XYZ file of C-alpha atoms in Angstrom:
568
model
C -161.754 -188.066 0.092
C -159.684 -185.405 2.127
C -156.700 -185.526 4.673
C -159.003 -184.738 7.667
C -160.772 -186.928 6.842
C -158.368 -189.987 5.831
C -155.453 -189.028 7.460
C -157.501 -187.772 11.236
C -155.715 -189.598 14.344
C -158.408 -192.346 15.564
C -160.816 -190.704 13.192
C -163.605 -191.831 14.732
C -167.195 -191.493 12.582
C -171.076 -192.331 13.277
C -172.476 -195.615 11.077
C -174.157 -194.553 8.198
C -176.284 -196.352 5.397
C -174.302 -197.079 3.589
C -172.266 -198.427 6.412
C -174.977 -200.794 7.424
C -175.608 -201.780 4.112
C -171.839 -203.085 4.110
C -171.539 -204.185 7.283
C -174.803 -206.141 6.558
C -173.784 -207.949 2.789
C -170.332 -209.028 4.838
C -172.601 -210.764 7.454
C -174.594 -212.381 4.575
C -171.891 -213.488 2.779
C -170.016 -215.315 5.456
C -173.121 -217.553 5.496
C -172.650 -218.040 2.344
C -168.567 -218.132 2.170
C -167.840 -219.780 5.601
C -164.192 -220.329 3.903
C -164.269 -216.530 3.584
C -165.498 -216.040 6.929
C -162.873 -217.943 8.526
C -160.274 -215.981 6.731
C -162.176 -212.727 8.100
C -161.762 -214.245 11.575
C -166.428 -213.646 12.020
C -167.537 -216.694 13.533
C -170.968 -218.997 13.936
C -169.302 -220.887 10.078
C -166.155 -222.500 10.513
C -167.786 -225.793 10.805
C -169.049 -225.417 7.475
C -167.706 -225.077 3.908
C -169.114 -223.158 0.762
C -171.858 -224.560 -1.466
C -169.750 -224.825 -4.516
C -172.762 -225.837 -7.035
C -174.578 -223.571 -9.646
C -176.996 -222.585 -7.766
C -174.195 -221.604 -4.976
C -172.763 -219.633 -7.226
C -175.977 -217.809 -8.176
C -177.453 -217.450 -4.342
C -173.705 -215.319 -4.324
C -174.412 -213.337 -7.198
C -177.942 -212.863 -6.118
C -176.185 -211.748 -3.094
C -173.921 -208.932 -4.876
C -177.117 -207.756 -6.773
C -178.883 -206.812 -4.371
C -175.946 -205.120 -2.546
C -175.777 -203.201 -5.920
C -179.439 -202.295 -5.961
C -179.999 -201.135 -2.330
C -176.560 -198.636 -2.908
C -177.641 -197.107 -5.804
C -180.390 -195.668 -3.911
C -178.470 -194.661 -0.969
C -176.687 -190.734 -1.319
C -173.377 -190.655 0.478
C -172.875 -189.284 3.509
C -169.333 -187.657 3.393
C -165.904 -188.730 2.284
C -165.712 -192.152 3.120
C -169.205 -192.802 2.239
C -168.104 -191.901 -1.528
C -165.591 -194.523 -1.416
C -167.663 -197.156 -0.451
C -170.025 -196.376 -2.369
C -167.242 -196.241 -5.872
C -165.411 -199.712 -4.324
C -168.590 -202.074 -4.037
C -169.344 -200.929 -7.491
C -166.553 -201.654 -8.667
C -165.532 -204.269 -7.231
C -169.297 -206.399 -7.582
C -170.319 -205.084 -10.325
C -167.209 -206.872 -12.062
C -167.822 -209.767 -9.500
C -170.699 -210.285 -11.388
C -169.498 -209.863 -14.446
C -167.668 -212.883 -14.376
C -170.070 -214.426 -12.767
C -172.695 -213.588 -16.122
C -169.748 -214.698 -18.276
C -169.454 -218.014 -16.561
C -166.145 -217.940 -15.024
C -167.377 -219.726 -12.100
C -168.182 -223.110 -14.148
C -164.234 -223.489 -14.834
C -162.738 -222.547 -11.629
C -159.771 -224.479 -11.336
C -156.060 -223.751 -11.179
C -153.008 -224.868 -9.472
C -153.155 -222.856 -6.596
C -155.983 -220.173 -6.017
C -159.914 -222.375 -7.266
C -161.964 -224.725 -4.541
C -159.392 -227.380 -4.137
C -156.818 -225.287 -2.648
C -159.190 -223.201 -0.634
C -160.949 -226.527 0.875
C -157.522 -227.721 2.303
C -155.711 -224.859 3.152
C -158.728 -222.576 4.721
C -157.739 -225.725 8.398
C -154.739 -224.261 8.360
C -156.002 -220.832 9.463
C -158.667 -222.479 12.334
C -158.526 -222.693 15.896
C -156.816 -226.031 17.097
C -156.597 -225.618 20.439
C -159.131 -226.630 22.410
C -161.520 -229.764 22.236
C -163.865 -227.423 20.748
C -161.782 -226.297 18.068
C -160.734 -229.855 16.981
C -164.664 -231.016 17.181
C -165.424 -228.133 14.938
C -162.800 -229.198 12.337
C -164.175 -232.640 12.017
C -167.701 -231.400 11.715
C -165.306 -229.119 8.398
C -163.819 -232.329 7.500
C -167.238 -234.146 6.897
C -168.277 -231.269 5.235
C -165.448 -232.042 2.620
C -167.871 -234.629 -0.130
C -170.916 -232.759 -0.150
C -168.909 -229.489 -1.009
C -166.409 -231.197 -3.338
C -170.005 -232.993 -4.912
C -170.918 -229.298 -5.786
C -167.470 -228.377 -7.352
C -167.806 -231.137 -9.458
C -171.257 -229.918 -10.260
C -170.322 -226.475 -11.275
C -167.637 -228.203 -13.633
C -169.804 -230.718 -14.878
C -172.198 -227.905 -16.038
C -168.717 -226.112 -17.116
C -168.235 -229.108 -19.563
C -171.948 -229.086 -20.539
C -171.859 -225.932 -22.018
C -168.393 -225.827 -23.883
C -166.330 -223.966 -20.753
C -163.750 -226.041 -19.590
C -160.291 -225.266 -18.257
C -157.065 -225.637 -20.005
C -155.537 -229.579 -19.728
C -152.056 -228.440 -17.736
C -154.248 -227.513 -14.709
C -156.662 -230.444 -14.948
C -153.549 -232.496 -14.795
C -152.025 -230.902 -11.987
C -154.703 -230.343 -9.739
C -155.758 -233.947 -10.847
C -152.333 -234.405 -8.945
C -152.911 -232.435 -5.869
C -156.060 -234.084 -5.628
C -154.389 -237.396 -6.070
C -151.815 -236.491 -2.998
C -154.237 -235.501 -0.157
C -156.202 -239.005 -1.001
C -153.383 -241.128 -0.155
C -153.976 -242.786 3.017
C -150.718 -242.322 3.753
C -149.250 -238.560 3.090
C -152.593 -236.781 2.725
C -152.231 -233.844 4.911
C -155.543 -234.771 6.349
C -154.138 -238.159 7.800
C -151.541 -236.159 9.837
C -152.974 -232.840 10.118
C -155.587 -235.333 12.718
C -152.554 -237.294 14.242
C -151.115 -234.240 15.326
C -154.214 -233.137 17.462
C -153.763 -232.354 20.957
C -156.975 -230.857 22.239
C -156.004 -228.890 25.422
C -152.108 -230.162 25.094
C -154.003 -233.911 25.340
C -154.778 -236.193 22.953
C -158.397 -236.451 22.104
C -160.607 -238.999 24.320
C -162.581 -241.791 22.109
C -165.535 -240.145 20.774
C -163.329 -236.831 19.669
C -160.600 -239.492 18.168
C -163.377 -240.911 16.182
C -164.846 -238.575 14.990
C -161.324 -237.394 13.437
C -160.535 -239.568 11.914
C -164.009 -239.920 10.184
C -163.529 -236.747 9.156
C -159.919 -237.531 7.834
C -161.326 -240.690 5.585
C -164.152 -238.320 4.302
C -161.539 -235.659 2.899
C -159.448 -237.885 1.776
C -162.159 -239.485 -0.015
C -163.699 -236.286 -1.389
C -160.052 -235.927 -2.927
C -160.409 -238.959 -4.711
C -163.959 -238.213 -6.162
C -162.118 -235.322 -7.683
C -159.140 -237.422 -9.137
C -161.186 -239.248 -10.593
C -163.905 -237.139 -12.104
C -161.097 -234.521 -13.611
C -159.046 -237.872 -15.101
C -162.809 -239.206 -16.621
C -164.767 -236.424 -17.264
C -163.456 -233.214 -17.735
C -159.194 -234.216 -18.818
C -161.274 -235.688 -22.228
C -162.988 -232.460 -23.253
C -160.067 -229.591 -21.520
C -158.169 -227.121 -24.382
C -154.179 -227.848 -24.622
C -154.350 -223.788 -24.937
C -153.347 -222.453 -22.283
C -154.023 -218.341 -23.181
C -157.503 -217.054 -22.639
C -157.798 -214.397 -25.176
C -157.722 -210.340 -24.602
C -161.422 -210.190 -23.717
C -161.077 -212.694 -20.851
C -158.083 -211.185 -20.087
C -159.234 -207.661 -19.702
C -161.530 -208.821 -17.073
C -159.571 -211.009 -14.583
C -156.267 -207.890 -15.490
C -159.677 -204.994 -14.035
C -160.228 -208.030 -11.365
C -156.672 -208.363 -10.230
C -155.973 -204.454 -10.069
C -159.113 -203.008 -10.053
C -157.716 -200.264 -12.949
C -158.490 -200.751 -16.311
C -154.834 -200.194 -18.334
C -153.823 -200.510 -22.392
C -152.739 -204.053 -21.951
C -150.004 -203.004 -24.962
C -148.472 -200.734 -23.550
C -147.968 -202.501 -20.210
C -146.488 -205.213 -22.802
C -144.400 -202.891 -23.850
C -143.561 -201.480 -19.850
C -143.079 -204.849 -18.660
C -140.371 -205.724 -21.039
C -137.947 -202.417 -20.401
C -138.606 -202.548 -16.557
C -136.971 -206.201 -17.275
C -134.091 -204.459 -19.069
C -133.569 -201.841 -16.174
C -133.570 -204.544 -13.928
C -130.958 -206.623 -14.765
C -129.498 -203.448 -15.905
C -129.043 -202.445 -11.987
C -128.168 -206.462 -10.858
C -125.522 -205.971 -13.358
C -124.493 -203.154 -10.990
C -124.700 -204.456 -7.648
C -122.628 -207.627 -9.235
C -119.705 -205.834 -10.366
C -119.933 -203.813 -7.068
C -120.091 -206.876 -5.032
C -117.125 -209.104 -6.579
C -115.683 -206.507 -9.376
C -116.283 -206.146 -13.133
C -117.371 -208.410 -15.892
C -119.113 -210.366 -12.717
C -122.749 -211.362 -13.677
C -125.723 -211.365 -11.084
C -126.165 -215.096 -11.989
C -122.431 -215.914 -10.839
C -122.820 -213.041 -8.022
C -125.602 -215.083 -6.767
C -124.361 -218.414 -6.823
C -121.754 -216.757 -4.987
C -123.939 -215.142 -2.101
C -125.307 -218.457 -1.909
C -122.704 -220.341 -0.544
C -120.598 -217.485 1.147
C -121.887 -219.308 4.502
C -121.780 -216.221 6.443
C -125.372 -215.251 4.673
C -127.067 -218.798 5.503
C -129.376 -220.134 8.250
C -129.443 -223.420 9.283
C -132.497 -225.263 10.072
C -135.884 -224.335 10.340
C -136.030 -222.370 13.605
C -133.335 -220.654 12.825
C -135.280 -219.179 9.913
C -138.268 -218.870 12.341
C -136.005 -216.621 14.458
C -134.850 -214.709 12.019
C -137.414 -213.464 10.326
C -139.047 -212.625 13.285
C -135.916 -210.440 14.595
C -136.145 -208.853 11.173
C -140.101 -207.792 11.184
C -139.286 -206.386 14.946
C -136.462 -204.672 14.245
C -138.866 -203.594 11.093
C -141.392 -202.150 13.521
C -139.167 -201.111 15.549
C -137.752 -198.179 13.390
C -139.991 -197.090 10.651
C -142.733 -196.569 13.488
C -143.052 -192.628 13.963
C -140.339 -191.602 12.074
C -142.171 -193.148 8.316
C -145.282 -194.561 8.819
C -148.087 -194.340 11.780
C -148.067 -198.436 13.784
C -150.554 -198.306 15.774
C -149.752 -200.319 19.326
C -151.798 -203.851 18.223
C -150.803 -203.950 14.782
C -147.057 -203.844 15.477
C -147.295 -207.305 16.808
C -146.838 -210.112 14.274
C -145.789 -213.326 14.028
C -143.169 -215.363 12.172
C -144.141 -219.045 11.686
C -142.872 -222.270 9.943
C -146.949 -223.202 7.412
C -147.720 -227.015 8.196
C -147.467 -227.757 4.585
C -144.298 -228.235 2.262
C -145.032 -225.811 -1.163
C -142.378 -223.621 -0.956
C -144.754 -220.418 -1.112
C -144.161 -217.123 1.376
C -147.134 -215.484 2.624
C -149.319 -213.489 5.058
C -152.330 -214.147 6.872
C -154.397 -211.196 8.606
C -155.979 -210.420 11.647
C -158.892 -210.809 13.570
C -161.138 -208.036 13.850
C -160.002 -208.261 17.876
C -156.330 -208.912 16.883
C -157.073 -212.244 19.022
C -155.380 -213.616 15.826
C -152.240 -211.465 14.771
C -151.271 -211.087 11.994
C -148.930 -213.804 10.251
C -146.349 -214.668 8.059
C -145.849 -218.389 6.516
C -143.032 -219.131 5.171
C -144.054 -223.397 3.613
C -140.366 -225.048 3.478
C -140.316 -227.745 1.199
C -139.574 -230.970 2.062
C -136.110 -231.979 2.862
C -134.827 -227.805 3.096
C -132.527 -227.020 5.710
C -130.089 -224.561 4.093
C -131.545 -220.868 3.278
C -129.961 -217.634 2.197
C -130.309 -213.733 3.783
C -129.638 -211.740 1.250
C -132.480 -213.469 -0.803
C -135.159 -213.422 1.791
C -134.825 -210.372 3.899
C -136.503 -208.235 1.479
C -139.539 -211.061 1.533
C -139.481 -209.892 5.004
C -140.015 -206.728 3.973
C -142.780 -207.666 1.323
C -144.850 -209.504 3.893
C -144.703 -207.767 6.563
C -143.901 -203.985 7.508
C -144.293 -202.150 6.019
C -145.611 -204.194 3.457
C -148.415 -206.555 3.979
C -149.038 -206.711 7.631
C -149.251 -202.936 7.601
C -151.188 -202.770 4.671
C -153.867 -205.147 6.132
C -153.762 -205.035 10.179
C -153.410 -201.126 9.549
C -156.340 -201.337 7.352
C -158.583 -203.959 9.913
C -157.591 -201.467 13.407
C -159.518 -198.211 11.698
C -162.483 -199.872 13.182
C -163.918 -196.169 13.587
C -162.791 -195.232 10.449
C -164.148 -198.278 7.702
C -166.920 -200.376 7.620
C -166.473 -204.114 7.964
C -166.770 -204.411 4.031
C -163.375 -202.010 3.477
C -161.932 -202.971 6.639
C -162.118 -206.869 5.863
C -163.781 -208.081 3.429
C -162.287 -205.653 0.315
C -159.202 -207.266 -1.621
C -157.366 -206.345 -4.454
C -154.389 -208.127 -6.151
C -152.680 -204.736 -7.567
C -153.648 -202.603 -4.567
C -151.597 -205.049 -2.236
C -149.253 -206.739 -3.886
C -148.548 -203.947 -5.431
C -147.921 -202.438 -2.069
C -145.588 -204.563 -0.748
C -143.543 -204.106 -4.256
C -143.756 -200.752 -3.509
C -142.689 -201.776 0.017
C -140.059 -203.205 -1.114
C -138.195 -200.246 -2.987
C -139.231 -197.856 -0.300
C -136.863 -199.935 2.484
C -133.875 -200.028 -0.069
C -134.527 -196.344 -0.427
C -134.828 -195.630 3.003
C -131.321 -197.140 3.679
C -132.464 -201.339 5.045
C -131.453 -202.797 1.879
C -127.941 -201.162 2.076
C -125.896 -204.203 1.797
C -125.321 -204.789 -1.670
C -126.489 -208.369 -1.505
C -129.557 -208.005 0.128
C -129.957 -204.861 -2.674
C -129.052 -207.872 -4.993
C -131.929 -210.012 -3.045
C -134.165 -207.283 -3.723
C -134.236 -206.865 -6.924
C -133.886 -210.576 -7.432
C -137.754 -210.730 -7.028
C -137.947 -207.360 -8.869
C -136.717 -209.148 -12.079
C -139.773 -211.926 -11.885
C -142.381 -209.736 -11.029
C -141.049 -208.157 -14.456
C -140.704 -210.688 -16.319
C -144.044 -211.982 -15.331
C -145.789 -209.229 -16.948
C -143.923 -209.780 -20.120
C -144.741 -213.182 -20.122
C -148.080 -213.305 -19.243
C -149.517 -210.840 -21.224
C -147.094 -213.028 -23.999
C -148.888 -215.523 -23.699
C -152.542 -214.699 -22.908
C -152.821 -212.233 -25.451
C -150.889 -214.422 -28.280
C -148.768 -211.871 -28.555
C -145.463 -211.671 -30.992
C -142.547 -213.565 -28.795
C -139.409 -211.500 -28.737
C -136.517 -212.506 -31.438
C -134.350 -214.080 -28.336
C -137.251 -216.025 -28.047
C -137.227 -217.932 -31.807
C -140.061 -215.344 -33.480
C -143.310 -216.425 -33.935
C -146.448 -216.637 -30.569
C -145.715 -216.924 -27.124
C -146.654 -220.525 -25.667
C -146.230 -222.412 -22.438
C -142.612 -223.472 -24.083
C -141.610 -220.285 -24.529
C -142.668 -218.947 -21.062
C -140.194 -221.726 -19.791
C -136.656 -220.170 -21.519
C -138.041 -217.047 -20.720
C -139.079 -217.752 -17.052
C -135.845 -220.040 -16.943
C -133.206 -216.766 -17.801
C -135.534 -214.248 -15.480
C -135.905 -216.456 -12.414
C -132.868 -217.822 -9.878
C -135.188 -220.761 -8.473
C -135.319 -224.211 -8.340
C -136.764 -225.941 -11.759
C -139.616 -227.676 -9.307
C -141.014 -223.887 -7.896
C -140.587 -222.957 -11.198
C -142.457 -225.720 -13.400
C -144.985 -224.406 -10.565
C -144.684 -220.974 -10.802
C -145.663 -221.380 -14.857
C -148.674 -223.410 -13.945
C -149.786 -220.566 -11.034
C -149.161 -217.965 -14.307
C -151.189 -220.029 -17.119
C -153.401 -221.037 -15.480
C -154.492 -217.425 -13.108
C -154.172 -214.934 -15.972
C -153.917 -211.192 -14.545
C -152.555 -211.924 -11.324
C -149.252 -212.427 -12.038
C -148.737 -209.033 -13.018
C -150.798 -207.757 -10.811
C -147.499 -207.177 -8.140
C -145.237 -204.953 -10.257
C -148.375 -203.331 -12.766
C -149.654 -202.512 -9.040
C -146.722 -200.857 -7.968
C -146.233 -198.874 -10.604
C -149.882 -197.316 -10.697
C -148.752 -197.576 -6.473
C -145.499 -195.437 -7.508
C -147.721 -193.301 -10.349
C -150.229 -191.942 -7.206
C -147.382 -190.869 -4.988
C -145.796 -188.925 -7.870
C -148.814 -187.555 -7.946
C -149.666 -186.700 -4.287
C -146.104 -185.144 -4.122
C -146.763 -183.059 -7.441
C -149.782 -181.685 -5.700
C -148.604 -180.696 -2.590
C -145.406 -179.270 -3.625
C -143.298 -178.814 -0.624
C -146.104 -179.660 1.860
C -145.601 -183.303 0.740
C -144.627 -185.518 3.326
C -144.244 -189.091 2.837
C -145.502 -190.355 5.668
C -148.451 -188.851 5.757
C -149.289 -190.013 1.902
C -148.896 -193.453 3.519
C -151.153 -193.250 6.063
C -153.495 -191.208 3.663
C -153.003 -193.968 1.063
C -154.224 -196.829 3.394
C -156.711 -195.802 5.190
C -158.521 -196.006 2.474
C -158.015 -199.886 2.897
C -157.771 -202.214 -0.322
C -159.766 -200.866 -3.348
C -159.615 -201.471 -6.815
C -156.886 -198.304 -7.699
C -158.731 -196.817 -9.526
C -160.654 -195.797 -6.588
C -157.918 -195.223 -4.335
C -156.370 -192.071 -7.436
C -159.326 -191.173 -7.363
C -160.117 -190.629 -3.211
C -157.067 -189.446 -2.957
C -156.970 -186.627 -5.508
C -160.233 -185.564 -3.835
């Protein structure tokens, strides 16, 4: 893709047949995937849930096959079209590979599978008016049918001998039990907090919401019973998915084909390099001989680096994010007006995660950075989290996602809203963290220690994830033999400065979502390689600001597609 096509300010272009096809696919998929529609801000389906049955999965696969068949008959009208065609072919071709391999029949893990999607979508729904809460009530009461369809897919997978690992089954069973409990369920508290138009709901709406919460709790109770009675007895104890499945998942999350064995060795080298950086920063902070662990313990105990309470945390996040926008715009990045607004929020959940949700197409719902604070946690260390604000906000996810949404004059809906590649997105966010260090925003060695702590975890995940899922030989410091969950826990504990409960969840996540966790660090590596290639090609004419604009204007495509686009 040419610099003129990608980099022109407020680029406008007439819609092409490929754009029309891509937009039509997104509109059609919204009806087949109402959760995705809500996430993208596409109206009309917020009262519905997807059909998670085998028939529903086949309907989504059919839509993708038809898209690819129609696309094959169209010639690109310009460079933007050429990238769209390549990106759609790569993304949906791989999605069909996964479908044909039956992955939808064992789609169950602790963080990103239908049981979590059906719960988490309620965080994104409007809840200001009576009409909003009527829509919520309808979606709550749609949960039993959606859950029945999902259980039908898992049952078909069991019939075919395609069953998720026991560790994931047991963990999701616990999640389902928690959501089914009438006293502590999210759904109970959610509807109890309904205040449409600032008032208590009327009798009819209150009854609908209570009925919806009851339906939702029952759906999760049915799931818990099914997992324990039907699925667990046939679930394999082995966590690793093997090389063939892992290669497909790696391509899914990166949009690139990598040498898995070379990447494993690179991950080990990168981890050692980061540890050496940490040791140097620890010595800078507290003197020679101070270990990174000792330095981080002292930073945690430093009152000057602590925030007290979630409101203080939210305010600090907002101030830090706003400062980054104000000082980076027009210097290192082009940041359009609507993109300059980001909202920092305390999430209604208590999982410990920090995440970003993009704006709607019209920016009526802005991009938001969410912090899901665990119950009982009231103290927060700014030294740990400044880099997180840059990761989730600007120049990280918010700039990347919201700027792409803003480019309605350049990119079709599929490019702006629908396409999301983890290695592109999370790789960019880690790239952004390192860049902020290079630009001097982490000049305080404490803040730099926080960035290195996160980078160390991400590098360790590359080694752990590939090690377990490929069944590679374990390092001598882990006792040799073959990587397994026990060795992975020892390794993770040694390389992550986090509470045990959080790390236990993280390990379950890696074991149940192969290829996703490494996509952060491997994605960062590929982003840095692409930037360095662009710098070498441009020589003295290279502009980092122009590179960022050109790259972000491509949208979230596979990293091989991005590399090809920026070389063109």
